[in-house]
mmCIF file of C-alpha atoms and ligand atoms in Angstrom:
data_model
loop_
_atom_site.group_PDB
_atom_site.id
_atom_site.type_symbol
_atom_site.label_atom_id
_atom_site.label_comp_id
_atom_site.label_asym_id
_atom_site.label_seq_id
_atom_site.Cartn_x
_atom_site.Cartn_y
_atom_site.Cartn_z
ATOM 1 C CA UNK A 490 6.239 7.751 -22.505
ATOM 2 C CA UNK A 491 2.529 8.624 -21.966
ATOM 3 C CA UNK A 492 0.451 6.570 -19.520
ATOM 4 C CA UNK A 493 -3.270 6.462 -20.513
ATOM 5 C CA UNK A 494 -4.516 3.425 -19.238
ATOM 6 C CA UNK A 495 -3.383 2.548 -15.720
ATOM 7 C CA UNK A 496 -3.591 -0.916 -14.260
ATOM 8 C CA UNK A 497 -4.124 -1.533 -10.186
ATOM 9 C CA UNK A 498 -3.964 -5.149 -9.037
ATOM 10 C CA UNK A 499 -6.006 -5.685 -5.911
ATOM 11 C CA UNK A 500 -9.147 -3.529 -5.106
ATOM 12 C CA UNK A 501 -8.348 -3.796 -0.904
ATOM 13 C CA UNK A 502 -7.721 -0.676 1.224
ATOM 14 C CA UNK A 503 -4.669 0.273 -0.590
ATOM 15 C CA UNK A 504 -5.347 -0.639 -4.441
ATOM 16 C CA UNK A 505 -8.971 1.217 -4.398
ATOM 17 C CA UNK A 506 -7.391 4.286 -3.072
ATOM 18 C CA UNK A 507 -4.740 4.212 -5.827
ATOM 19 C CA UNK A 508 -7.654 3.413 -8.354
ATOM 20 C CA UNK A 509 -9.128 6.286 -6.984
ATOM 21 C CA UNK A 510 -6.354 9.220 -6.906
ATOM 22 C CA UNK A 511 -5.369 7.670 -10.825
ATOM 23 C CA UNK A 512 -9.070 7.849 -11.978
ATOM 24 C CA UNK A 513 -9.415 11.473 -10.137
ATOM 25 C CA UNK A 514 -6.220 12.532 -12.423
ATOM 26 C CA UNK A 515 -8.130 11.620 -15.535
ATOM 27 C CA UNK A 516 -6.656 8.463 -16.235
ATOM 28 C CA UNK A 517 -8.464 5.317 -17.318
ATOM 29 C CA UNK A 518 -8.264 3.094 -14.942
ATOM 30 C CA UNK A 519 -8.989 -0.857 -14.672
ATOM 31 C CA UNK A 520 -9.125 -2.025 -10.577
ATOM 32 C CA UNK A 521 -8.234 -6.349 -10.899
ATOM 33 C CA UNK A 522 -8.640 -8.490 -8.215
ATOM 34 C CA UNK A 523 -9.236 -12.366 -7.634
ATOM 35 C CA UNK A 524 -12.861 -12.133 -6.817
ATOM 36 C CA UNK A 525 -15.765 -10.321 -7.989
ATOM 37 C CA UNK A 526 -17.220 -9.364 -4.559
ATOM 38 C CA UNK A 527 -13.488 -7.850 -3.753
ATOM 39 C CA UNK A 528 -13.662 -5.400 -6.558
ATOM 40 C CA UNK A 529 -17.084 -4.488 -5.689
ATOM 41 C CA UNK A 530 -15.924 -3.770 -2.305
ATOM 42 C CA UNK A 531 -13.270 -2.141 -3.538
ATOM 43 C CA UNK A 532 -15.478 0.096 -5.923
ATOM 44 C CA UNK A 533 -18.306 0.743 -3.058
ATOM 45 C CA UNK A 534 -15.436 2.202 -1.184
ATOM 46 C CA UNK A 535 -14.334 4.311 -3.644
ATOM 47 C CA UNK A 536 -18.420 5.277 -4.489
ATOM 48 C CA UNK A 537 -18.504 6.453 -0.979
ATOM 49 C CA UNK A 538 -15.540 8.242 -0.576
ATOM 50 C CA UNK A 539 -16.548 10.459 -3.762
ATOM 51 C CA UNK A 540 -20.238 10.901 -2.653
ATOM 52 C CA UNK A 541 -18.752 12.243 0.905
ATOM 53 C CA UNK A 542 -16.733 14.879 -1.514
ATOM 54 C CA UNK A 543 -19.912 15.883 -3.310
ATOM 55 C CA UNK A 544 -21.651 16.232 0.200
ATOM 56 C CA UNK A 545 -18.870 18.309 1.390
ATOM 57 C CA UNK A 546 -18.789 20.471 -1.852
ATOM 58 C CA UNK A 547 -15.186 19.302 -3.074
ATOM 59 C CA UNK A 548 -16.614 17.909 -6.302
ATOM 60 C CA UNK A 549 -19.615 17.903 -8.198
ATOM 61 C CA UNK A 550 -21.767 14.991 -9.060
ATOM 62 C CA UNK A 551 -21.002 15.130 -12.559
ATOM 63 C CA UNK A 552 -17.340 15.243 -11.599
ATOM 64 C CA UNK A 553 -18.029 11.973 -9.206
ATOM 65 C CA UNK A 554 -19.881 10.256 -12.173
ATOM 66 C CA UNK A 555 -16.746 10.880 -14.436
ATOM 67 C CA UNK A 556 -13.994 9.644 -11.937
ATOM 68 C CA UNK A 557 -16.539 6.311 -11.448
ATOM 69 C CA UNK A 558 -16.837 6.057 -15.287
ATOM 70 C CA UNK A 559 -13.263 5.783 -15.545
ATOM 71 C CA UNK A 560 -12.923 2.707 -13.394
ATOM 72 C CA UNK A 561 -13.322 -0.556 -14.918
ATOM 73 C CA UNK A 562 -13.446 -3.539 -12.910
ATOM 74 C CA UNK A 563 -11.754 -7.071 -13.702
ATOM 75 C CA UNK A 564 -11.294 -10.058 -12.496
ATOM 76 C CA UNK A 565 -9.317 -11.372 -14.939
ATOM 77 C CA UNK A 566 -5.529 -10.537 -14.903
ATOM 78 C CA UNK A 567 -5.794 -10.716 -18.830
ATOM 79 C CA UNK A 568 -7.329 -7.514 -18.995
ATOM 80 C CA UNK A 569 -4.220 -5.779 -17.896
ATOM 81 C CA UNK A 570 -2.867 -6.104 -21.445
ATOM 82 C CA UNK A 571 -4.735 -2.938 -22.161
ATOM 83 C CA UNK A 572 -2.680 -1.580 -19.698
ATOM 84 C CA UNK A 573 0.427 1.233 -20.174
ATOM 85 C CA UNK A 574 1.510 1.248 -16.536
ATOM 86 C CA UNK A 575 0.260 -1.403 -13.882
ATOM 87 C CA UNK A 576 0.566 -1.106 -9.894
ATOM 88 C CA UNK A 577 0.828 -4.138 -7.606
ATOM 89 C CA UNK A 578 -1.002 -3.549 -4.703
ATOM 90 C CA UNK A 579 -1.628 -7.313 -3.476
ATOM 91 C CA UNK A 580 -1.583 -8.701 0.121
ATOM 92 C CA UNK A 581 2.007 -8.141 1.509
ATOM 93 C CA UNK A 582 2.944 -11.883 0.560
ATOM 94 C CA UNK A 583 5.958 -12.865 -1.303
ATOM 95 C CA UNK A 584 4.747 -15.619 -3.653
ATOM 96 C CA UNK A 585 1.764 -13.764 -4.336
ATOM 97 C CA UNK A 586 3.218 -11.117 -5.807
ATOM 98 C CA UNK A 587 6.071 -12.991 -7.332
ATOM 99 C CA UNK A 588 3.203 -15.092 -9.367
ATOM 100 C CA UNK A 589 1.826 -11.731 -10.381
ATOM 101 C CA UNK A 590 4.734 -9.743 -11.747
ATOM 102 C CA UNK A 591 5.492 -13.535 -13.442
ATOM 103 C CA UNK A 592 1.617 -13.295 -15.139
ATOM 104 C CA UNK A 593 1.923 -9.899 -15.819
ATOM 105 C CA UNK A 594 5.685 -9.893 -17.694
ATOM 106 C CA UNK A 595 3.603 -12.279 -20.103
ATOM 107 C CA UNK A 596 0.311 -10.397 -20.352
ATOM 108 C CA UNK A 597 1.299 -7.291 -20.687
ATOM 109 C CA UNK A 598 3.354 -5.311 -23.853
ATOM 110 C CA UNK A 599 7.097 -4.886 -23.553
ATOM 111 C CA UNK A 600 6.644 -1.397 -23.085
ATOM 112 C CA UNK A 601 4.262 -1.437 -20.056
ATOM 113 C CA UNK A 602 5.900 -0.392 -16.497
ATOM 114 C CA UNK A 603 5.241 -2.984 -13.914
ATOM 115 C CA UNK A 604 5.174 -1.282 -10.481
ATOM 116 C CA UNK A 605 4.658 -2.368 -6.820
ATOM 117 C CA UNK A 606 3.157 -0.812 -3.845
ATOM 118 C CA UNK A 607 4.915 -3.220 -1.676
ATOM 119 C CA UNK A 608 5.817 -2.032 1.593
ATOM 120 C CA UNK A 609 9.166 -3.913 2.040
ATOM 121 C CA UNK A 610 9.763 -6.336 0.040
ATOM 122 C CA UNK A 611 12.943 -5.801 -2.362
ATOM 123 C CA UNK A 612 12.241 -4.328 -5.689
ATOM 124 C CA UNK A 613 15.350 -6.260 -7.465
ATOM 125 C CA UNK A 614 13.760 -9.483 -6.489
ATOM 126 C CA UNK A 615 10.226 -8.730 -7.403
ATOM 127 C CA UNK A 616 12.126 -7.611 -11.057
ATOM 128 C CA UNK A 617 14.368 -10.546 -11.048
ATOM 129 C CA UNK A 618 10.873 -12.401 -11.559
ATOM 130 C CA UNK A 619 10.218 -10.793 -15.362
ATOM 131 C CA UNK A 620 12.226 -10.333 -18.457
ATOM 132 C CA UNK A 621 11.824 -6.374 -18.118
ATOM 133 C CA UNK A 622 13.587 -5.643 -14.678
ATOM 134 C CA UNK A 623 14.477 -2.109 -16.253
ATOM 135 C CA UNK A 624 10.471 -1.558 -16.177
ATOM 136 C CA UNK A 625 9.948 -2.524 -12.793
ATOM 137 C CA UNK A 626 10.257 -0.033 -9.600
ATOM 138 C CA UNK A 627 8.600 0.346 -6.349
ATOM 139 C CA UNK A 628 5.452 2.722 -6.234
ATOM 140 C CA UNK A 629 4.423 2.957 -2.561
ATOM 141 C CA UNK A 630 1.597 4.983 -1.326
ATOM 142 C CA UNK A 631 0.444 5.313 2.106
ATOM 143 C CA UNK A 632 -2.585 4.507 3.930
ATOM 144 C CA UNK A 633 -5.485 6.066 3.508
ATOM 145 C CA UNK A 634 -4.354 6.815 -0.450
ATOM 146 C CA UNK A 635 -6.461 9.611 -1.149
ATOM 147 C CA UNK A 636 -5.479 11.756 2.052
ATOM 148 C CA UNK A 637 -1.453 10.856 2.576
ATOM 149 C CA UNK A 638 0.396 13.187 0.436
ATOM 150 C CA UNK A 639 3.541 10.965 0.431
ATOM 151 C CA UNK A 640 4.479 8.519 -2.788
ATOM 152 C CA UNK A 641 8.076 6.666 -2.032
ATOM 153 C CA UNK A 642 9.485 5.649 -5.165
ATOM 154 C CA UNK A 643 12.044 2.844 -5.311
ATOM 155 C CA UNK A 644 14.444 2.035 -7.757
ATOM 156 C CA UNK A 645 15.651 -1.160 -8.227
ATOM 157 C CA UNK A 646 19.307 -2.356 -8.920
ATOM 158 C CA UNK A 647 17.805 -2.099 -12.893
ATOM 159 C CA UNK A 648 15.356 0.189 -12.706
ATOM 160 C CA UNK A 649 15.780 2.576 -15.818
ATOM 161 C CA UNK A 650 16.010 6.439 -15.695
ATOM 162 C CA UNK A 651 12.565 6.289 -17.807
ATOM 163 C CA UNK A 652 10.799 4.179 -15.820
ATOM 164 C CA UNK A 653 11.855 6.029 -12.527
ATOM 165 C CA UNK A 654 11.038 9.843 -14.405
ATOM 166 C CA UNK A 655 7.254 8.378 -15.643
ATOM 167 C CA UNK A 656 6.667 6.845 -11.855
ATOM 168 C CA UNK A 657 7.912 10.166 -10.335
ATOM 169 C CA UNK A 658 5.874 12.039 -12.702
ATOM 170 C CA UNK A 659 2.721 10.064 -12.178
ATOM 171 C CA UNK A 660 3.021 10.494 -8.545
ATOM 172 C CA UNK A 661 2.734 14.344 -9.038
ATOM 173 C CA UNK A 662 0.055 14.062 -11.418
ATOM 174 C CA UNK A 663 -1.904 11.741 -8.481
ATOM 175 C CA UNK A 664 -1.304 15.539 -6.306
ATOM 176 C CA UNK A 665 1.070 13.417 -4.553
ATOM 177 C CA UNK A 666 4.954 14.349 -3.439
ATOM 178 C CA UNK A 667 7.492 11.613 -4.829
ATOM 179 C CA UNK A 668 10.565 10.893 -2.448
ATOM 180 C CA UNK A 669 13.139 9.082 -3.665
ATOM 181 C CA UNK A 670 14.461 5.523 -1.701
ATOM 182 C CA UNK A 671 17.385 2.884 -2.294
ATOM 183 C CA UNK A 672 16.310 -0.611 -2.370
ATOM 184 C CA UNK A 673 16.864 -1.557 1.143
ATOM 185 C CA UNK A 674 14.696 -3.626 3.493
ATOM 186 C CA UNK A 675 11.306 -1.613 4.261
ATOM 187 C CA UNK A 676 12.985 1.328 2.258
ATOM 188 C CA UNK A 677 12.803 4.732 4.267
ATOM 189 C CA UNK A 678 9.170 4.745 5.616
ATOM 190 C CA UNK A 679 8.694 1.437 7.204
ATOM 191 C CA UNK A 680 12.248 1.164 8.356
ATOM 192 C CA UNK A 681 11.420 4.422 10.584
ATOM 193 C CA UNK A 682 7.956 3.915 11.110
ATOM 194 C CA UNK A 683 7.719 0.030 11.909
ATOM 195 C CA UNK A 684 10.032 -0.095 14.353
ATOM 196 C CA UNK A 685 8.057 2.270 16.044
ATOM 197 C CA UNK A 686 4.824 0.272 16.436
ATOM 198 C CA UNK A 687 6.649 -2.481 17.110
ATOM 199 C CA UNK A 688 8.093 -0.871 20.073
ATOM 200 C CA UNK A 689 4.685 0.602 20.963
ATOM 201 C CA UNK A 690 3.289 -3.305 20.903
ATOM 202 C CA UNK A 691 6.602 -4.162 23.222
ATOM 203 C CA UNK A 692 5.309 -1.759 25.361
ATOM 204 C CA UNK A 693 1.718 -2.946 25.897
ATOM 205 C CA UNK A 694 3.384 -6.969 26.099
ATOM 206 C CA UNK A 695 5.348 -5.581 28.887
ATOM 207 C CA UNK A 696 2.491 -3.674 30.569
ATOM 208 C CA UNK A 697 4.275 -0.594 30.466
ATOM 209 C CA UNK A 698 0.854 0.920 29.717
ATOM 210 C CA UNK A 699 -2.572 0.645 28.394
ATOM 211 C CA UNK A 700 -3.033 0.629 24.423
ATOM 212 C CA UNK A 701 -5.151 3.748 25.244
ATOM 213 C CA UNK A 702 -2.389 5.500 27.580
ATOM 214 C CA UNK A 703 0.265 4.282 24.664
ATOM 215 C CA UNK A 704 -1.579 6.125 22.022
ATOM 216 C CA UNK A 705 -2.419 8.981 24.243
ATOM 217 C CA UNK A 706 1.190 9.588 25.015
ATOM 218 C CA UNK A 707 2.466 9.152 21.127
ATOM 219 C CA UNK A 708 -0.830 11.743 20.015
ATOM 220 C CA UNK A 709 -0.710 14.437 22.813
ATOM 221 C CA UNK A 710 3.099 14.264 23.300
ATOM 222 C CA UNK A 711 4.464 13.764 20.001
ATOM 223 C CA UNK A 712 1.632 15.470 17.869
ATOM 224 C CA UNK A 713 1.364 12.558 15.850
ATOM 225 C CA UNK A 714 -2.260 12.557 14.004
ATOM 226 C CA UNK A 715 -3.082 8.811 15.762
ATOM 227 C CA UNK A 716 -1.272 6.976 18.102
ATOM 228 C CA UNK A 717 0.798 4.025 17.196
ATOM 229 C CA UNK A 718 -1.598 1.056 17.879
ATOM 230 C CA UNK A 719 -4.429 3.034 16.357
ATOM 231 C CA UNK A 720 -1.949 3.273 13.142
ATOM 232 C CA UNK A 721 -0.837 -0.460 13.622
ATOM 233 C CA UNK A 722 -4.909 -1.437 13.776
ATOM 234 C CA UNK A 723 -5.226 0.913 10.462
ATOM 235 C CA UNK A 724 -2.246 -0.469 8.575
ATOM 236 C CA UNK A 725 -3.543 -3.953 9.458
ATOM 237 C CA UNK A 726 -1.614 -5.999 12.043
ATOM 238 C CA UNK A 727 -0.465 -8.734 9.666
ATOM 239 C CA UNK A 728 0.859 -6.463 6.949
ATOM 240 C CA UNK A 729 2.716 -4.776 10.152
ATOM 241 C CA UNK A 730 4.209 -8.176 10.600
ATOM 242 C CA UNK A 731 5.126 -9.163 7.579
ATOM 243 C CA UNK A 732 7.138 -5.874 7.370
ATOM 244 C CA UNK A 733 9.133 -6.465 10.690
ATOM 245 C CA UNK A 734 9.847 -10.130 9.110
ATOM 246 C CA UNK A 735 11.417 -8.332 6.354
ATOM 247 C CA UNK A 736 13.438 -5.921 8.247
ATOM 248 C CA UNK A 737 14.463 -8.927 10.652
ATOM 249 C CA UNK A 738 15.448 -11.095 7.806
ATOM 250 C CA UNK A 739 16.953 -8.288 5.301
ATOM 251 C CA UNK A 740 18.985 -6.775 8.325
ATOM 252 C CA UNK A 741 20.020 -10.197 10.561
ATOM 253 C CA UNK A 742 19.643 -7.342 13.188
ATOM 254 C CA UNK A 743 17.707 -8.342 16.600
ATOM 255 C CA UNK A 744 16.288 -4.736 17.188
ATOM 256 C CA UNK A 745 13.974 -5.640 14.145
ATOM 257 C CA UNK A 746 12.509 -8.539 15.911
ATOM 258 C CA UNK A 747 8.831 -8.403 15.946
ATOM 259 C CA UNK A 748 6.965 -8.302 19.321
ATOM 260 C CA UNK A 749 5.640 -11.905 20.213
ATOM 261 C CA UNK A 750 2.202 -10.208 21.085
ATOM 262 C CA UNK A 751 2.310 -9.206 17.554
ATOM 263 C CA UNK A 752 2.623 -12.200 16.152
ATOM 264 C CA UNK A 753 -0.140 -13.823 18.635
ATOM 265 C CA UNK A 754 -2.485 -11.269 17.610
ATOM 266 C CA UNK A 755 -2.129 -11.907 13.966
ATOM 267 C CA UNK A 756 -2.247 -16.090 14.466
ATOM 268 C CA UNK A 757 -5.612 -15.221 16.153
ATOM 269 C CA UNK A 758 -6.977 -13.469 13.296
ATOM 270 C CA UNK A 759 -7.008 -10.166 15.137
ATOM 271 C CA UNK A 760 -5.959 -8.019 11.884
ATOM 272 C CA UNK A 761 -6.987 -4.626 13.147
ATOM 273 C CA UNK A 762 -9.466 -2.271 11.524
ATOM 274 C CA UNK A 763 -10.132 -4.884 8.889
ATOM 275 C CA UNK A 764 -11.153 -7.726 10.898
ATOM 276 C CA UNK A 765 -12.975 -6.006 13.433
ATOM 277 C CA UNK A 766 -10.282 -6.362 16.166
ATOM 278 C CA UNK A 767 -6.851 -5.504 16.729
ATOM 279 C CA UNK A 768 -5.291 -3.538 19.532
ATOM 280 C CA UNK A 769 -8.840 -2.180 19.743
ATOM 281 C CA UNK A 770 -12.488 -3.152 18.842
ATOM 282 C CA UNK A 771 -14.589 -1.892 15.640
ATOM 283 C CA UNK A 772 -18.430 -2.477 15.264
HETATM 284 N N1 CAA B 1523 -10.230 7.392 3.010
HETATM 285 C C1 CAA B 1523 -10.625 8.731 2.701
HETATM 286 N N2 CAA B 1523 -10.513 9.739 3.057
HETATM 287 C C2 CAA B 1523 -10.342 10.019 4.491
HETATM 288 C C3 CAA B 1523 -10.169 8.410 4.916
HETATM 289 C C4 CAA B 1523 -9.921 7.266 3.872
HETATM 290 N N3 CAA B 1523 -9.958 6.112 4.539
HETATM 291 N N4 CAA B 1523 -9.851 8.688 6.601
HETATM 292 C C5 CAA B 1523 -10.100 9.928 6.476
HETATM 293 N N5 CAA B 1523 -10.475 10.847 5.121
HETATM 294 C C6 CAA B 1523 -10.556 12.093 5.082
HETATM 295 C C7 CAA B 1523 -11.618 12.543 5.701
HETATM 296 O O1 CAA B 1523 -12.697 12.500 4.959
HETATM 297 C C8 CAA B 1523 -11.417 14.032 6.396
HETATM 298 O O2 CAA B 1523 -11.835 14.586 5.004
HETATM 299 P P1 CAA B 1523 -12.538 16.304 4.867
HETATM 300 O O3 CAA B 1523 -10.863 17.097 5.578
HETATM 301 O O4 CAA B 1523 -12.236 16.366 3.556
HETATM 302 O O5 CAA B 1523 -13.230 16.214 5.909
HETATM 303 C C9 CAA B 1523 -9.810 13.845 6.305
HETATM 304 O O6 CAA B 1523 -9.405 12.576 5.793
HETATM 305 C C10 CAA B 1523 -9.305 13.735 7.772
HETATM 306 O O7 CAA B 1523 -10.048 12.796 8.737
HETATM 307 P P2 CAA B 1523 -10.682 12.782 10.004
HETATM 308 O O8 CAA B 1523 -11.133 14.257 10.331
HETATM 309 O O9 CAA B 1523 -11.957 11.790 9.692
HETATM 310 O O10 CAA B 1523 -9.828 12.379 11.093
HETATM 311 P P3 CAA B 1523 -8.204 12.740 11.325
HETATM 312 O O11 CAA B 1523 -8.041 14.703 11.250
HETATM 313 O O12 CAA B 1523 -7.596 11.926 12.304
HETATM 314 O O13 CAA B 1523 -7.430 12.136 9.786
HETATM 315 C C11 CAA B 1523 -5.806 10.336 9.062
HETATM 316 C C12 CAA B 1523 -7.464 11.046 9.332
HETATM 317 C C13 CAA B 1523 -5.941 11.509 7.738
HETATM 318 C C14 CAA B 1523 -6.504 8.871 8.933
HETATM 319 C C15 CAA B 1523 -4.830 11.054 9.819
HETATM 320 O O14 CAA B 1523 -5.260 10.166 11.461
HETATM 321 C C16 CAA B 1523 -3.661 10.343 9.947
HETATM 322 O O15 CAA B 1523 -2.733 11.093 9.072
HETATM 323 N N6 CAA B 1523 -3.139 9.170 10.442
HETATM 324 C C17 CAA B 1523 -2.002 8.861 10.133
HETATM 325 C C18 CAA B 1523 -1.938 7.828 9.114
HETATM 326 C C19 CAA B 1523 -0.552 7.552 8.597
HETATM 327 O O16 CAA B 1523 0.626 7.664 9.209
HETATM 328 N N7 CAA B 1523 -0.471 6.313 7.422
HETATM 329 C C20 CAA B 1523 0.452 5.818 6.901
HETATM 330 C C21 CAA B 1523 0.670 4.518 7.570
HETATM 331 S S1 CAA B 1523 1.961 3.508 6.959
HETATM 332 C C22 CAA B 1523 1.462 3.421 5.368
HETATM 333 O O17 CAA B 1523 0.556 3.258 4.632
HETATM 334 C C23 CAA B 1523 2.719 2.482 4.644
HETATM 335 C C24 CAA B 1523 3.251 1.044 4.853
HETATM 336 O O18 CAA B 1523 3.300 0.546 4.008
HETATM 337 C C25 CAA B 1523 2.070 0.480 5.873
#
């Protein structure tokens, strides 16, 4: 199966990054979101990154125009009927994702593969919303998408070998390295990463250290590119909380309980970089 037209649902920080790497690989892209201002913001972000690439001499102005020319924006899900492959990168909210998959299942051709960029919701649960569970798969990119080399590819119980191969090959086409994970809560990446971030929030909650001290210890002591609280602000504290809740619910194990301070920040609207405030302030 050859993928020519690639759909992305959600133009937020993950969605616009996925749209960018897909367009850079030569695919025609449809980037969809629920509001015009969201798709425009996503497109502006892509334009900004590509312009920096031109300034740095990593691409020519013509290549930038060609990449942008391959991205069509959309606020109507019906436009996805033209796609051979769709990745959903909407907010990490189960009912919202379920509705998108129910709708895509009706809109898209029966041949179209429907992938989710979910960071922790079981793929089998998402696939069950459709009449094509063999064509549903997890394609989990890391943030920031244009920079991070990994794509976690998650097979649901019913995912076919063909769906898996197309997804694996697409990840390579996008310049990424795929790694296979089974369909368990949090898959591999977030099962390991998120408890570490949650523990860093507990360290702050218990007064073990300031945010700066916690991040410095992990950055310089463990050679991580950024400290866990800075990383949580980048990922979004709402997303971190949603993932911890999925792990806690999925494994029924108290070692995954979300830190009350994380919940408190999310309830206050302190969601990290995207809201201007998380463990740090962003102007
Ligand atoms: N979009 C595009 N490019 C970006 C970018 C972004 N948001 N942020 C940084 N870059 C680029 C910069 O332009 C720069 O490019 P050049 O090499 O061409 O100059 C390069 O990345 C390095 O950036 P900086 O020099 O500004 O900063 P850095 O060296 O600290 O790198 C980083 C930034 C790549 C984000 C690095 O700090 C890092 O790897 N952090 C950890 C990120 C991480 O762990 N991500 C996974 C999160 S978990 C996840 O996503 C899964 C989930 O489900 C929650």
